[in-house]
PDB file of C-alpha atoms in Angstrom:
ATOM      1  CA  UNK A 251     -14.355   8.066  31.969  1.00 44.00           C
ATOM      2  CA  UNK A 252     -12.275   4.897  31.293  1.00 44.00           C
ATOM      3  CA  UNK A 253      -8.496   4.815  31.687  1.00 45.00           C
ATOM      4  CA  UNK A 254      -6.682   1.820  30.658  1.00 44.00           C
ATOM      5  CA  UNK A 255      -8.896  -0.796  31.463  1.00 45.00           C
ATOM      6  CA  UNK A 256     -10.737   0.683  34.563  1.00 45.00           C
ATOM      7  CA  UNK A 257     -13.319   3.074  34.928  1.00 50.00           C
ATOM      8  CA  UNK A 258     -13.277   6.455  37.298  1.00 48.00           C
ATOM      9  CA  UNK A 259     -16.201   8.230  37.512  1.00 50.00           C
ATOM     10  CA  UNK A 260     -15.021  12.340  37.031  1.00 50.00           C
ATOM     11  CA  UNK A 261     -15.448  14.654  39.694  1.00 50.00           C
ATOM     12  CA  UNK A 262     -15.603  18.121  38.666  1.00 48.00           C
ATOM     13  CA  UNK A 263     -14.201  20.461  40.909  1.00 51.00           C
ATOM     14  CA  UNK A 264     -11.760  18.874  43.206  1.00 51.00           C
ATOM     15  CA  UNK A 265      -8.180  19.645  43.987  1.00 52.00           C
ATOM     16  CA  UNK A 266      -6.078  17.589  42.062  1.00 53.00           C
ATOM     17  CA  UNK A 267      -3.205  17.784  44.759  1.00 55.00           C
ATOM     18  CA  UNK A 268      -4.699  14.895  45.938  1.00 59.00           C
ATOM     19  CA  UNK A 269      -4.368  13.249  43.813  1.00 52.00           C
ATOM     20  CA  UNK A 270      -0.534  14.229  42.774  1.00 54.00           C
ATOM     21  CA  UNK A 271       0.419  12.989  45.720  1.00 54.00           C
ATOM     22  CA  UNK A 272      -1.404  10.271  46.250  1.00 58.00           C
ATOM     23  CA  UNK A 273      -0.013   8.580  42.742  1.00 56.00           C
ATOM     24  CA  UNK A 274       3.493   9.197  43.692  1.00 57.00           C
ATOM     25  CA  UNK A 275       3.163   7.659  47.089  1.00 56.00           C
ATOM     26  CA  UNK A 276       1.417   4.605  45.484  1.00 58.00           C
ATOM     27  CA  UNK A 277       3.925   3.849  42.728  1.00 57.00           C
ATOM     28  CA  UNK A 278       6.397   4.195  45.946  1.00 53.00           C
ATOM     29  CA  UNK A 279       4.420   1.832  47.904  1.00 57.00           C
ATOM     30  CA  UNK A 280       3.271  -0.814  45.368  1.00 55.00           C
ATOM     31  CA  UNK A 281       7.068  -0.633  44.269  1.00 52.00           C
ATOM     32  CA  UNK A 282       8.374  -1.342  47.844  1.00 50.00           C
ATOM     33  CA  UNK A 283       5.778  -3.953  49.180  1.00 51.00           C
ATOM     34  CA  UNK A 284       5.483  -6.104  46.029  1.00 49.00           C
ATOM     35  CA  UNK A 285       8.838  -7.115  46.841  1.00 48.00           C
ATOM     36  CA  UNK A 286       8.031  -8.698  50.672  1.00 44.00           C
ATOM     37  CA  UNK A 287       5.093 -10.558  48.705  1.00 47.00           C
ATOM     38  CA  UNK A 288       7.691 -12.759  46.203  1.00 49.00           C
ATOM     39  CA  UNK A 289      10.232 -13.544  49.356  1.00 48.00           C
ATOM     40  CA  UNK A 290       9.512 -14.526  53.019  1.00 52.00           C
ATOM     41  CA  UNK A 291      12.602 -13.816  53.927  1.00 62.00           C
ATOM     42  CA  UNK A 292      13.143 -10.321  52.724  1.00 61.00           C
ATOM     43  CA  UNK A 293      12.213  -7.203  54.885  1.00 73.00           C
ATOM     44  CA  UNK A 294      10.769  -4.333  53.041  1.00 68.00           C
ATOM     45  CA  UNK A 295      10.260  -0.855  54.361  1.00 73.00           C
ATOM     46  CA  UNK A 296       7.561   1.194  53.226  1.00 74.00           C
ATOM     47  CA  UNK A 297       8.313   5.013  54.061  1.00 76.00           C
ATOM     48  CA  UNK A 298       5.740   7.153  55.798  1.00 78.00           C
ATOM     49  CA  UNK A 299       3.510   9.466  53.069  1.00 83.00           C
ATOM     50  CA  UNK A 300       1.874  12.566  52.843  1.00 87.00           C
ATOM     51  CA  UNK A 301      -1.506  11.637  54.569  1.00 93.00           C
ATOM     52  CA  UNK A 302      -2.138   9.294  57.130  1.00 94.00           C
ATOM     53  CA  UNK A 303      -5.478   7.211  57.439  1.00 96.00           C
ATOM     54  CA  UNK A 304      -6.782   9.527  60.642  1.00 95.00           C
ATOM     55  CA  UNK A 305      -6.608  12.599  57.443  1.00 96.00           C
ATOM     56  CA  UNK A 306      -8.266   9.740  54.769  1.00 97.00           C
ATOM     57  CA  UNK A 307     -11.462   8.951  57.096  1.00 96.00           C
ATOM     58  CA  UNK A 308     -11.412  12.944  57.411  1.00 97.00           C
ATOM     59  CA  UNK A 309     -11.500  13.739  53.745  1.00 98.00           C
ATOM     60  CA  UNK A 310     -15.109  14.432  51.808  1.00 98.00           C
ATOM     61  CA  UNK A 311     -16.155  11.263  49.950  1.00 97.00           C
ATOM     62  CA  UNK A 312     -15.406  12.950  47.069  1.00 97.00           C
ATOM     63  CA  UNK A 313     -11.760  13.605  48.115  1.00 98.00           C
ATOM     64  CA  UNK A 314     -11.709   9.914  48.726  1.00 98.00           C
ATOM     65  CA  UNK A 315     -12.706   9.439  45.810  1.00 97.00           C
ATOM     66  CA  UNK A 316     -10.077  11.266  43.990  1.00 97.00           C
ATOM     67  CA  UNK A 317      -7.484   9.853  46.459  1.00 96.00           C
ATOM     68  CA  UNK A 318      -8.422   6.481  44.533  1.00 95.00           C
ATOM     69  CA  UNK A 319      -7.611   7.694  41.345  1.00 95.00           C
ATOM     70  CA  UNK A 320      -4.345   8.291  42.313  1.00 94.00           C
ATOM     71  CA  UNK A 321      -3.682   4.895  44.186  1.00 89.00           C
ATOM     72  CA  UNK A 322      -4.650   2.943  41.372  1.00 90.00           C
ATOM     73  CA  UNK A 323      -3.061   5.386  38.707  1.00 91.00           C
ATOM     74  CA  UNK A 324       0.241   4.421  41.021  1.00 88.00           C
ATOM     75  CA  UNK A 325      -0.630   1.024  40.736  1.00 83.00           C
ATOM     76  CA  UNK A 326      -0.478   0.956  37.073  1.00 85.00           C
ATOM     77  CA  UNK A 327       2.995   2.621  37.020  1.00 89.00           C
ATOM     78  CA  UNK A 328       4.530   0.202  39.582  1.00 86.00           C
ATOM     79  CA  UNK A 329       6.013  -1.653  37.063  1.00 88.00           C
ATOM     80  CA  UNK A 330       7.857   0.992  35.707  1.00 90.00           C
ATOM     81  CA  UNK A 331       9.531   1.162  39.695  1.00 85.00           C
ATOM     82  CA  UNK A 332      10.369  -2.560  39.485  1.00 84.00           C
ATOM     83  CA  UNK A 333       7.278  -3.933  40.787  1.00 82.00           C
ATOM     84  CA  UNK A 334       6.576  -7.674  40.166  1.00 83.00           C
ATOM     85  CA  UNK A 335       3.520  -6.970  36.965  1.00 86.00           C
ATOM     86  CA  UNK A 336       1.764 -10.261  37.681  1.00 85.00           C
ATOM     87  CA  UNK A 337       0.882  -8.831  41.375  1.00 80.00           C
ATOM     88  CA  UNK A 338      -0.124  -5.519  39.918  1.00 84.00           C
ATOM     89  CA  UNK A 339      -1.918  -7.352  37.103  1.00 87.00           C
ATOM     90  CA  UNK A 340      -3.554  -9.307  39.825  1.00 87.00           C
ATOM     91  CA  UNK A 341      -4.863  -6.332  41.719  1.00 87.00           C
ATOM     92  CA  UNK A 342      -5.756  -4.339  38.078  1.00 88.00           C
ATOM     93  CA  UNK A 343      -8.328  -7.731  37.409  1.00 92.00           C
ATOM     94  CA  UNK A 344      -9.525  -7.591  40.600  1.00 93.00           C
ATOM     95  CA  UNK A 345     -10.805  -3.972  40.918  1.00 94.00           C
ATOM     96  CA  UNK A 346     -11.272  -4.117  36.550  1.00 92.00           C
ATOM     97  CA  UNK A 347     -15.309  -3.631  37.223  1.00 95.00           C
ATOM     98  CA  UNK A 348     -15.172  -1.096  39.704  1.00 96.00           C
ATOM     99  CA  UNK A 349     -14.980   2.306  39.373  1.00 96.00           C
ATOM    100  CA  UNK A 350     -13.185   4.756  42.117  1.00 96.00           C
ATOM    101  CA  UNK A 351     -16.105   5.388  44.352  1.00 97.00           C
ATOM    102  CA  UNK A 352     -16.041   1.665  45.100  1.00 97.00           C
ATOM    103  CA  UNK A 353     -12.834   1.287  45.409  1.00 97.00           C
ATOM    104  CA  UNK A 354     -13.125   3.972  47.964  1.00 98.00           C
ATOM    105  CA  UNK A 355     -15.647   2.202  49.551  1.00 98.00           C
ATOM    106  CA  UNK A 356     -13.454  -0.859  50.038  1.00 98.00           C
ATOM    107  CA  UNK A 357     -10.755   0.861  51.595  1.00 98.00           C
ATOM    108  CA  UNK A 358     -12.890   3.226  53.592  1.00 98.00           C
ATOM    109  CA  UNK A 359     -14.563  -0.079  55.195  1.00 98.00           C
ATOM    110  CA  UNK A 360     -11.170  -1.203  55.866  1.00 98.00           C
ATOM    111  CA  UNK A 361     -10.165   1.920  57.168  1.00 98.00           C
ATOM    112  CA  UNK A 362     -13.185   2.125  59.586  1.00 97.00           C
ATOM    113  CA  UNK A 363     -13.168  -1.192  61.116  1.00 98.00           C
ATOM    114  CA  UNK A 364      -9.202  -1.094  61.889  1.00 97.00           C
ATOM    115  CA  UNK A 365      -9.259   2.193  64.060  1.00 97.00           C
ATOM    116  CA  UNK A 366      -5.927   0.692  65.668  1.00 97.00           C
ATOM    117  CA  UNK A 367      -4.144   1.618  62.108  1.00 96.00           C
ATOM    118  CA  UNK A 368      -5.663   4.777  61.707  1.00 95.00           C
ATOM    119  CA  UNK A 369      -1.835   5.901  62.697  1.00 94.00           C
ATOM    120  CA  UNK A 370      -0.413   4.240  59.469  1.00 94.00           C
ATOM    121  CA  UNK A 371      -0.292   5.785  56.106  1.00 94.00           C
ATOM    122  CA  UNK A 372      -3.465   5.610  53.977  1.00 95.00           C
ATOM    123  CA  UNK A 373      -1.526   4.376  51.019  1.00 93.00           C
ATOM    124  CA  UNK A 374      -0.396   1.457  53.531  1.00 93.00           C
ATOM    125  CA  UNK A 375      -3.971   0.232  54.957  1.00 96.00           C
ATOM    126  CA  UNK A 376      -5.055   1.053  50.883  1.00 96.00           C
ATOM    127  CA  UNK A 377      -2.749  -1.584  49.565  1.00 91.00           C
ATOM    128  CA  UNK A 378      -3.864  -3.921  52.542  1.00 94.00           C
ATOM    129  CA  UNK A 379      -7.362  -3.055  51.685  1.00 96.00           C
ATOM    130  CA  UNK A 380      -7.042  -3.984  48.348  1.00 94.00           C
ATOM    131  CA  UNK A 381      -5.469  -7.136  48.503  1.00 91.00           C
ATOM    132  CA  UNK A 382      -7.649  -8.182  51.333  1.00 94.00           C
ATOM    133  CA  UNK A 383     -10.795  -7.551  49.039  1.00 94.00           C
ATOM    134  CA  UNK A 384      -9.198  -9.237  46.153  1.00 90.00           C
ATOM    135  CA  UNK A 385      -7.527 -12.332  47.797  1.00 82.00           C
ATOM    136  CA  UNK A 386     -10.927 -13.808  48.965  1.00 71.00           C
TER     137      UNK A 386
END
């Protein structure tokens, strides 16, 4: 299926509670860190969400997968929460040729190798995932 610009591959029977909350943590996120990224000197604080990574290396890979679909759907709303659009346009060309289950491969990977985070929220090491794989 193809929203906007990227593509998600559909996964048929899966809670979508997932991915309710997993949007509105994102746009909360996305809205709150893209500040730090235009200003050095500004201190942004990113409140705790619903899941943290130790529950996102728990969850199926299709509940990953679905967990994607609502960090990137967040993504796409930042804007609308003040986020700066060229960073969020920079992160929608990035992932443009991916679908979710890669995405969710990106920040899984992530995820995995930094078990010293695994105390942080998943929408936290997501975002760092992200730009990590698209800043190279």
């Amino acid at each position: 299926m193809v929203v906007g610009q990227i593509r998600f591959t559909q996964i048929e029977g899966s809670t979508m509670r997932i991915f309710a909350y997993s949007a509105s943590l994102i746009i909360l996120s996305f809205y709150l860190t893209t500040g730090h990224a235009q200003s050095d000197t500004r201190t942004v604080t990113v409140q705790s969400g619903f899941i943290d990574a130790n529950t996102y290396i728990a969850y199926s890979e299709e509940q990953k997968a679905i967990y994607v679909i609502g960090l990137i759907e967040g993504a796409l709303l930042a804007p609308l929460f003040g986020a700066a659009e060229v960073e969020v346009q920079a992160l929608l060309e990035c992932i443009k040729p991916m679908n979710n289950i890669q995405v969710a491969a990106i920040i899984t990977k992530y995820v995995e190798e930094n078990p010293e985070k695994w105390h942080q929220g998943a929408h936290v090491l997501g975002y760092a995932a992200l730009m990590k794989a698209c800043l190279r």
